Amino acid sequence: MSPAGGVDPALRDAAFRWIADDVDPAARAELQRVLASALAGDAAAADDLADRMAGPLRFGTAGLRGPLRAGQNGMNRAVVVRATAGLAEWLRAHGRAGGVVVVGRDARHGSEEFHADVAGVLAAAGFDVRVLPRPLPTPVLAFAVRRLDAVAGVQVTASHNPPGDNGYKVYLDAGAQIVPPVDAEIEAAIAASPASVAVPRSTDWSTVDESLVEEYVAGVAALPTGTARDLRVALTPLHGVGGETGVLALRAAGFTDVHVTASQAAPDPDFPTVSFPNPEEPGATDALLALASEVGADLAVALDPDADRCALGVRDRDGRWRMLRGDETGVLLGDRVLSTLDRSAHPDPLVATTIVSSSMLRSVAEAHGARYDETLTGFKWLVRAGDGRGTGLVYAYEEALGHCVAPDLVRDKDGISAAVLACDLAAELKAAGRTLVDALDELAVRHGLHLTDQVSVRLGAMAEVQSAMAALRERVPAEVGGRPVTAEDLRPRDNTLALRGEGLRIMIRPSGTEPKLKAYLEIVERAESTAELDAARERGRAALLALRGDVEALLLG
């Protein structure tokens, strides 16, 4: 055992330096307790200390996200202060000194303190800092960046992460998320920033008037193109900040019969009724669907905690409620946007999705005479589809429940505007005696029944993922699921291997956040009429099951 009681001297000294430099007394005391226990021989504390000091929290294309804890590898005030100092330096170095920067926050643990530190550092650095008046959805921040012609925006949020996390999301002057190499440049500026206690802060910042939130609501409420408004809606914000704004937007659009899941209506950073506050997770929408059944709703809407994602629930033909997949909602909204588009305002429209989403949007775009593009995963790429600037973009979506239905309003995913547009479509269908399920069936007949699934294989560590991808490329099969396939390697654009065959597509890539290989499966079956869809679904499900088994075996090596 070393003189440090089992703690490497370099780690001990780094922890002492971080404690001395930390701007937050509570965080200093927290790390001191962990260090003292580690030095006393507590093995668990030593491991905890090593993890907390394992290197700075990485600044990626979505900014920062991590566990709330003291130390350089966590979300805390010292990390936020230094990150903001780095962002300020990057903005100055790129000719944006003194410009407007908008700062927003959700209602998570730490968000109020973090957003005050962000505002304080930027104000001291000479920027015109405008702080949103209260915890609000991320799309409101993205809207505000565009509306105020800001040089940047920062939203303190961890979206749908677990309760113990928080994050720091950056938008630049077009109201879009940052992309490489900007993330690496900001990270370098953060690394060069002084200790948090040495970073100046000021209270010379202003609060944005509520009228800006009203402008956002009015903009969203103006999106519907139909006149039908007879629709009963069940909605949950999953304990996040989207409930109030979402209901206001729906009512402003004329959808006044809205029932909110009472147990999940108010913002609560502990997310007490769900094990994981993500509408995609099993069980997360159980309370919503129970409410929808109880009140006889026509549509169920789930927003994630920062309201940038939207999931829809429908009553199926057997009378049971289910949540639509992101791809199902994506093609419904894509077809709606293109069907109602003002071509005088958008003569050359573009729609986009990602390489791992369903390919059905391509056929929908062709039918409407619109351009189509597939991008890498993430809205930072989707809003730049086509020419790298998103010229002509009218709609974009990703299978993970993100939808951008009004790029000129919010150039990012926006669950609230997606919900309003979905209600517009559902109400028009209801007035004609039809449902979203009917609309999906009709799209399937026109464009093919696209069935999708995912396979994930967890590996031991992130380092194993790259070697697993390399090994996979060395043993590409000639046949999967009983169908011949050809391979396409998407490197260097993306570390993805595509396998394609007749009515079949498989996209294999590493997870960006976990030591996993993920495969996105798609089977396309044809039906001449809605009467033939049930048989086509049976064929597709059988094919998807066979495909899934082969892909699992392939990923496991």
XYZ file of C-alpha atoms in Angstrom:
557
model
C 0.000 0.000 0.000
C 1.350 3.445 -0.901
C 1.788 6.231 1.667
C -1.461 7.700 0.306
C -3.415 4.810 1.825
C -4.006 3.049 -1.471
C -4.450 6.252 -3.499
C -1.901 7.002 -6.198
C 0.024 10.153 -5.193
C -0.678 11.791 -8.568
C -4.410 11.179 -8.106
C -4.245 12.463 -4.520
C -2.461 15.643 -5.597
C -4.878 16.224 -8.493
C -7.803 15.901 -6.074
C -6.200 18.370 -3.641
C -5.659 20.870 -6.483
C -9.236 20.496 -7.715
C -10.582 21.046 -4.181
C -8.479 24.169 -3.756
C -9.639 25.551 -7.087
C -13.347 24.666 -6.813
C -15.704 27.657 -6.762
C -18.393 25.761 -4.814
C -17.907 25.192 -1.024
C -20.405 22.313 -1.002
C -18.562 20.518 -3.813
C -15.221 21.091 -2.079
C -16.581 19.444 1.073
C -18.025 16.557 -0.958
C -14.726 15.761 -2.677
C -12.821 16.199 0.591
C -14.994 13.501 2.195
C -14.367 11.096 -0.673
C -10.615 11.816 -0.607
C -10.408 11.378 3.170
C -12.165 8.012 2.997
C -9.921 6.896 0.167
C -6.797 7.910 2.060
C -8.106 5.997 5.094
C -8.104 2.803 3.033
C -11.735 2.638 1.855
C -11.426 0.775 -1.477
C -14.864 1.878 -2.718
C -14.009 5.506 -1.990
C -10.674 5.094 -3.794
C -12.481 3.785 -6.876
C -15.011 6.629 -6.618
C -12.214 9.187 -6.374
C -10.429 7.719 -9.387
C -13.633 7.897 -11.422
C -14.370 11.486 -10.386
C -10.849 12.538 -11.384
C -10.534 10.276 -14.438
C -10.217 13.229 -16.781
C -12.397 16.179 -17.665
C -15.994 15.615 -18.660
C -15.804 15.564 -22.447
C -17.326 18.421 -24.408
C -19.059 16.830 -27.388
C -21.421 17.972 -30.104
C -24.250 18.140 -27.565
C -22.022 19.962 -25.074
C -21.600 18.370 -21.649
C -23.629 15.677 -19.933
C -22.771 13.636 -16.879
C -23.503 12.707 -13.264
C -24.006 15.415 -10.654
C -20.939 15.105 -8.438
C -17.798 16.948 -7.403
C -14.615 16.424 -9.393
C -13.545 17.135 -12.932
C -15.442 14.130 -14.384
C -18.889 15.283 -13.273
C -21.460 18.023 -13.668
C -20.841 20.649 -10.995
C -20.399 24.408 -10.710
C -16.628 24.323 -11.231
C -17.025 22.374 -14.475
C -19.823 24.681 -15.654
C -17.822 27.831 -14.870
C -14.750 26.592 -16.735
C -16.849 25.342 -19.656
C -18.459 28.753 -19.967
C -15.105 30.498 -19.785
C -13.948 28.293 -22.660
C -17.110 29.011 -24.665
C -16.670 32.762 -24.105
C -13.075 32.581 -25.312
C -14.109 30.632 -28.424
C -16.826 33.184 -29.226
C -14.350 36.051 -28.821
C -11.779 34.309 -31.005
C -14.402 33.900 -33.740
C -15.491 37.511 -33.903
C -18.567 37.284 -31.699
C -17.436 39.299 -28.701
C -20.163 41.341 -27.059
C -23.012 39.609 -28.867
C -26.264 38.375 -27.398
C -26.148 34.996 -25.642
C -29.356 33.372 -24.386
C -29.273 31.124 -21.321
C -32.032 28.681 -20.378
C -32.548 25.783 -18.018
C -34.765 22.852 -17.172
C -35.897 21.925 -13.647
C -33.285 19.280 -12.848
C -31.152 19.222 -9.721
C -28.446 21.860 -10.120
C -29.980 23.601 -13.129
C -30.777 26.859 -11.321
C -27.256 27.217 -9.909
C -25.587 26.187 -13.160
C -27.558 28.598 -15.324
C -26.696 31.489 -12.970
C -23.001 30.581 -13.306
C -23.291 30.440 -17.102
C -24.943 33.863 -17.181
C -22.451 35.319 -14.715
C -19.346 34.179 -16.575
C -20.636 35.330 -19.965
C -21.723 38.706 -18.552
C -18.292 39.262 -16.995
C -16.755 38.388 -20.374
C -18.653 41.274 -21.955
C -21.559 39.483 -23.623
C -25.141 40.741 -23.679
C -26.639 37.909 -21.645
C -30.399 37.279 -21.753
C -31.702 34.658 -19.332
C -35.014 32.885 -19.929
C -37.495 33.813 -17.168
C -38.008 30.342 -15.678
C -37.358 26.661 -16.363
C -38.550 26.149 -19.945
C -38.364 23.564 -22.749
C -35.169 23.340 -24.769
C -37.033 24.287 -27.995
C -37.887 27.672 -26.434
C -34.158 28.308 -25.981
C -33.461 27.259 -29.578
C -36.283 29.576 -30.736
C -34.921 32.452 -28.644
C -31.451 32.157 -30.187
C -32.962 32.701 -33.644
C -35.494 35.308 -32.532
C -32.931 37.467 -30.717
C -30.257 36.996 -33.387
C -27.959 35.693 -30.672
C -24.394 34.565 -31.267
C -24.980 31.576 -28.998
C -27.361 29.911 -26.591
C -26.780 27.614 -23.632
C -29.475 25.333 -22.208
C -28.751 23.627 -18.902
C -30.442 20.256 -19.337
C -29.815 16.532 -19.439
C -32.915 15.900 -21.557
C -34.204 12.395 -20.720
C -31.180 11.175 -18.746
C -31.623 9.657 -15.259
C -32.343 11.988 -12.292
C -28.721 12.022 -11.145
C -27.451 13.667 -14.337
C -27.360 17.155 -15.742
C -25.907 18.740 -18.855
C -24.951 21.811 -20.847
C -26.150 22.171 -24.444
C -24.778 24.790 -26.834
C -26.443 26.425 -29.839
C -24.757 28.862 -32.169
C -26.092 31.849 -34.075
C -28.349 29.937 -36.486
C -30.092 28.348 -33.516
C -28.610 24.946 -34.362
C -26.495 22.571 -32.293
C -22.738 22.711 -32.756
C -20.889 20.282 -35.026
C -17.240 19.245 -35.360
C -14.698 20.783 -35.309
C -16.353 23.448 -33.153
C -16.822 20.985 -30.269
C -13.107 20.136 -30.211
C -12.163 23.810 -30.463
C -14.378 24.711 -27.504
C -13.031 21.748 -25.549
C -9.487 23.006 -26.145
C -10.511 26.463 -24.942
C -12.017 24.909 -21.810
C -8.791 23.012 -21.144
C -6.903 26.313 -21.336
C -9.312 28.093 -18.988
C -8.173 29.116 -15.502
C -9.361 27.451 -12.314
C -13.029 28.113 -11.602
C -12.229 30.321 -8.585
C -10.219 32.608 -10.895
C -12.934 33.022 -13.554
C -14.688 36.411 -13.238
C -18.461 36.465 -12.820
C -20.968 39.293 -12.922
C -24.652 39.846 -12.235
C -24.921 42.271 -15.150
C -27.363 40.183 -17.173
C -31.034 40.646 -18.012
C -34.099 38.416 -17.933
C -36.013 37.809 -21.130
C -39.593 39.062 -21.032
C -42.404 36.492 -20.985
C -43.518 37.930 -24.316
C -40.790 35.885 -26.008
C -42.329 32.679 -24.659
C -45.683 33.938 -25.923
C -44.123 34.464 -29.364
C -42.902 30.884 -29.388
C -46.359 29.608 -28.402
C -47.994 31.771 -31.078
C -45.564 30.496 -33.703
C -46.294 26.876 -32.820
C -50.049 27.530 -32.665
C -49.962 28.889 -36.219
C -48.601 25.632 -37.677
C -51.864 23.684 -38.186
C -53.298 23.871 -41.694
C -56.572 22.071 -41.023
C -59.723 23.498 -39.443
C -60.923 20.481 -37.410
C -60.433 20.861 -33.663
C -62.648 18.136 -32.177
C -59.947 16.077 -30.501
C -59.464 14.795 -26.976
C -55.798 14.638 -26.008
C -54.033 12.913 -23.102
C -50.598 14.375 -22.385
C -47.674 13.754 -20.071
C -44.536 15.871 -19.660
C -42.902 13.018 -17.667
C -42.146 15.320 -14.704
C -40.314 17.701 -17.037
C -40.767 21.324 -18.095
C -42.957 20.782 -21.160
C -46.369 20.499 -19.523
C -47.347 24.142 -19.130
C -45.922 25.311 -22.459
C -47.250 22.265 -24.287
C -50.798 22.768 -23.025
C -50.629 26.511 -23.792
C -49.517 25.783 -27.359
C -52.243 23.180 -27.898
C -54.932 25.485 -26.541
C -53.656 28.426 -28.572
C -53.922 26.187 -31.654
C -57.540 25.409 -30.748
C -57.083 22.017 -29.096
C -58.684 22.755 -25.751
C -59.768 19.252 -24.658
C -56.421 18.317 -23.099
C -56.028 16.002 -20.089
C -52.634 15.933 -18.347
C -51.367 12.943 -16.378
C -51.714 14.347 -12.854
C -48.946 12.285 -11.270
C -46.426 13.531 -13.857
C -47.683 17.062 -14.550
C -45.421 19.156 -12.325
C -41.663 19.404 -12.871
C -39.914 17.074 -10.432
C -36.158 16.447 -10.714
C -36.511 13.070 -8.998
C -38.873 11.678 -11.695
C -40.627 9.599 -9.018
C -43.122 7.665 -11.169
C -40.752 6.390 -13.869
C -37.591 4.328 -13.654
C -36.138 6.160 -16.672
C -37.736 9.420 -17.924
C -37.634 8.566 -21.618
C -40.854 7.901 -23.583
C -39.033 5.117 -25.459
C -38.407 3.133 -22.280
C -40.790 0.280 -21.340
C -43.254 1.460 -18.713
C -42.514 5.176 -19.060
C -45.836 5.891 -20.763
C -48.017 3.452 -18.813
C -49.687 6.248 -16.810
C -50.314 8.227 -19.998
C -51.975 5.332 -21.800
C -54.060 4.530 -18.720
C -55.276 8.146 -18.691
C -55.987 8.043 -22.429
C -58.133 4.955 -21.952
C -59.875 6.422 -18.898
C -60.890 9.716 -20.560
C -61.598 8.260 -23.994
C -58.825 10.228 -25.681
C -58.313 10.305 -29.425
C -54.540 10.791 -29.115
C -51.902 10.401 -26.407
C -48.814 12.629 -26.347
C -45.646 12.081 -24.306
C -42.992 14.781 -24.118
C -39.572 13.969 -22.732
C -38.401 16.051 -19.724
C -37.001 18.980 -21.748
C -39.797 18.639 -24.357
C -37.589 18.376 -27.416
C -38.924 14.873 -28.182
C -42.483 13.725 -28.755
C -44.014 10.245 -28.712
C -47.564 9.527 -29.829
C -49.947 6.918 -28.458
C -52.906 5.554 -30.434
C -55.765 3.138 -29.920
C -55.093 0.183 -32.203
C -57.744 -1.776 -34.098
C -58.068 -4.232 -31.215
C -58.991 -1.364 -28.883
C -55.711 -1.413 -26.964
C -53.494 1.639 -26.644
C -49.913 1.534 -27.875
C -47.118 4.005 -28.506
C -46.086 4.584 -32.092
C -42.485 4.011 -33.052
C -40.490 7.103 -33.911
C -40.418 5.985 -37.542
C -44.213 5.703 -37.648
C -44.673 9.205 -36.264
C -41.882 10.419 -38.529
C -43.517 9.315 -41.760
C -46.972 10.533 -40.652
C -45.670 14.022 -39.919
C -43.418 14.065 -42.989
C -46.344 13.244 -45.247
C -48.490 15.842 -43.463
C -45.906 18.596 -43.918
C -45.424 17.815 -47.611
C -49.164 17.411 -48.249
C -49.985 20.853 -46.849
C -46.868 22.774 -47.858
C -47.157 26.203 -49.469
C -45.025 25.611 -52.564
C -44.862 29.326 -53.348
C -42.942 29.788 -50.090
C -41.025 26.491 -50.440
C -40.538 25.808 -54.170
C -37.769 23.235 -53.656
C -38.539 21.512 -50.356
C -36.150 19.148 -48.608
C -36.972 16.484 -46.028
C -34.378 14.487 -44.138
C -33.881 11.628 -41.754
C -30.868 9.699 -40.490
C -29.065 6.646 -41.807
C -30.542 4.502 -39.004
C -34.152 5.643 -39.397
C -36.686 3.991 -41.701
C -36.156 4.614 -45.407
C -39.894 5.115 -45.997
C -39.549 8.918 -45.967
C -37.573 8.640 -49.218
C -40.607 7.194 -51.019
C -42.912 9.775 -49.446
C -40.611 12.575 -50.617
C -40.496 11.197 -54.158
C -44.302 11.027 -54.289
C -44.496 14.707 -53.332
C -41.696 15.817 -55.647
C -39.474 16.821 -52.735
C -35.759 16.388 -52.198
C -34.621 13.799 -49.659
C -31.428 13.348 -47.687
C -30.067 10.925 -45.102
C -27.564 12.243 -42.580
C -25.510 10.920 -39.719
C -27.423 10.501 -36.469
C -28.340 13.617 -34.533
C -30.143 16.861 -35.245
C -26.872 18.721 -35.515
C -26.586 16.985 -38.892
C -30.266 16.837 -39.826
C -30.749 20.612 -39.756
C -27.753 20.917 -42.073
C -29.061 18.312 -44.539
C -28.618 18.728 -48.259
C -25.995 21.386 -48.823
C -24.572 21.452 -45.293
C -26.785 24.420 -44.387
C -30.213 22.807 -44.590
C -31.315 25.043 -47.449
C -34.972 24.384 -48.239
C -35.459 22.084 -45.240
C -39.127 21.774 -44.285
C -39.061 18.630 -42.134
C -36.589 16.310 -40.438
C -36.881 13.446 -38.004
C -34.892 10.713 -36.307
C -36.201 7.381 -35.075
C -35.419 8.315 -31.454
C -38.595 10.465 -31.281
C -37.053 13.715 -32.533
C -39.092 15.761 -35.035
C -38.408 19.165 -36.571
C -41.690 20.207 -38.193
C -40.931 23.925 -38.553
C -37.204 24.565 -39.176
C -37.768 28.289 -39.669
C -39.210 28.485 -36.142
C -36.955 26.059 -34.255
C -33.925 24.632 -36.038
C -33.780 21.580 -33.831
C -36.101 18.844 -32.638
C -39.179 20.226 -30.925
C -41.667 17.977 -29.176
C -44.264 20.705 -28.650
C -44.573 21.789 -32.280
C -44.602 18.111 -33.304
C -47.460 17.468 -30.870
C -49.485 20.385 -32.268
C -48.995 19.187 -35.838
C -49.918 15.624 -34.844
C -53.133 16.916 -33.270
C -53.912 18.844 -36.464
C -53.569 15.641 -38.485
C -55.473 13.485 -35.987
C -58.358 15.970 -35.787
C -58.694 16.157 -39.560
C -58.684 12.371 -39.796
C -61.273 12.096 -37.007
C -63.549 14.536 -38.836
C -63.373 12.211 -41.848
C -64.062 9.112 -39.724
C -60.466 7.912 -39.856
C -57.526 7.526 -37.457
C -53.756 7.736 -37.449
C -53.731 3.933 -37.712
C -55.761 4.214 -40.910
C -53.327 6.818 -42.233
C -50.373 4.552 -41.476
C -52.035 1.685 -43.341
C -52.686 3.865 -46.367
C -49.063 5.039 -46.399
C -47.939 1.393 -46.145
C -49.966 0.449 -49.227
C -48.597 3.412 -51.182
C -44.970 3.190 -50.098
C -44.482 -0.326 -48.752
C -44.864 -1.716 -45.253
C -41.624 -0.785 -43.483
C -41.013 -2.851 -40.336
C -38.080 -1.897 -38.126
C -36.300 -3.320 -35.097
C -33.051 -2.912 -33.164
C -30.448 -5.333 -31.830
C -27.885 -4.289 -29.210
C -24.937 -6.285 -27.948
C -23.145 -4.975 -24.869
C -19.365 -5.358 -24.729
C -17.085 -5.143 -21.725
C -15.562 -1.721 -22.392
C -15.601 1.104 -24.937
C -12.164 0.007 -26.151
C -13.629 -3.307 -27.333
C -16.137 -1.633 -29.652
C -13.661 -0.557 -32.325
C -11.991 -3.970 -32.467
C -15.432 -5.605 -32.689
C -16.348 -3.367 -35.640
C -13.045 -4.184 -37.327
C -13.615 -7.917 -36.845
C -17.140 -7.586 -38.191
C -15.854 -5.986 -41.378
C -13.588 -8.999 -41.892
C -16.469 -11.491 -41.824
C -19.276 -9.788 -43.723
C -21.882 -12.443 -44.575
C -23.233 -13.024 -48.056
C -26.695 -13.785 -46.694
C -28.707 -12.630 -43.665
C -32.170 -13.814 -42.709
C -32.208 -16.069 -45.737
C -31.704 -13.148 -48.139
C -28.566 -12.209 -50.125
C -26.950 -8.946 -48.990
C -24.227 -6.621 -50.194
C -22.089 -4.553 -47.838
C -21.263 -0.861 -47.890
C -18.719 0.616 -45.499
C -19.707 4.198 -44.631
C -16.254 5.150 -43.346
C -14.814 7.761 -43.136
C -18.167 9.555 -43.075
C -19.342 7.363 -40.197
C -18.257 4.174 -38.449
C -21.221 2.260 -39.860
C -21.480 -0.933 -41.886
C -24.556 -1.159 -44.111
C -25.933 -4.481 -45.366
C -28.604 -4.239 -48.060
C -30.713 -6.748 -49.963
C -34.094 -7.006 -51.646
C -36.539 -5.426 -49.171
C -33.915 -5.497 -46.440
C -31.508 -3.071 -44.776
C -29.215 -3.458 -41.756
C -27.139 -0.603 -40.331
C -24.491 -1.664 -37.786
C -22.618 0.937 -35.755
C -21.197 1.495 -32.273
C -23.220 3.301 -29.641
C -21.865 6.779 -29.040
C -22.316 6.618 -25.260
C -22.100 2.974 -24.179
C -19.872 -0.064 -24.953
C -22.416 -1.514 -27.365
C -22.743 -2.548 -30.966
C -26.150 -1.599 -32.334
C -27.889 -2.862 -35.434
C -30.909 -1.137 -36.964
C -33.040 -3.561 -38.987
C -35.595 -2.839 -41.676
C -37.792 -5.164 -43.728
C -40.051 -3.889 -46.515
C -43.099 -5.877 -47.626
C -45.655 -4.955 -50.277
C -49.439 -5.053 -50.191
C -51.813 -4.079 -52.982
C -54.555 -2.953 -50.598
C -55.245 -2.422 -46.912
C -57.028 -5.789 -46.926
C -53.697 -7.453 -47.705
C -51.729 -5.633 -44.992
C -52.300 -8.212 -42.255
C -50.741 -10.927 -44.419
C -47.873 -8.592 -45.331
C -47.299 -7.864 -41.629
C -47.114 -11.561 -40.843
C -44.546 -12.071 -43.602
C -42.605 -9.052 -42.440
C -42.590 -10.048 -38.792
C -41.395 -13.547 -39.659
C -38.651 -12.106 -41.854
C -37.693 -9.624 -39.141
C -37.482 -12.415 -36.555
C -35.178 -14.461 -38.792
C -33.127 -11.365 -39.502
C -32.854 -10.545 -35.834
C -31.513 -13.987 -34.967
C -28.849 -13.864 -37.674
C -27.785 -10.330 -36.733
C -27.491 -11.195 -33.038
C -25.230 -14.122 -33.953
C -23.214 -11.875 -36.276
C -22.655 -9.212 -33.601
C -21.688 -11.779 -30.991
C -19.024 -13.078 -33.372
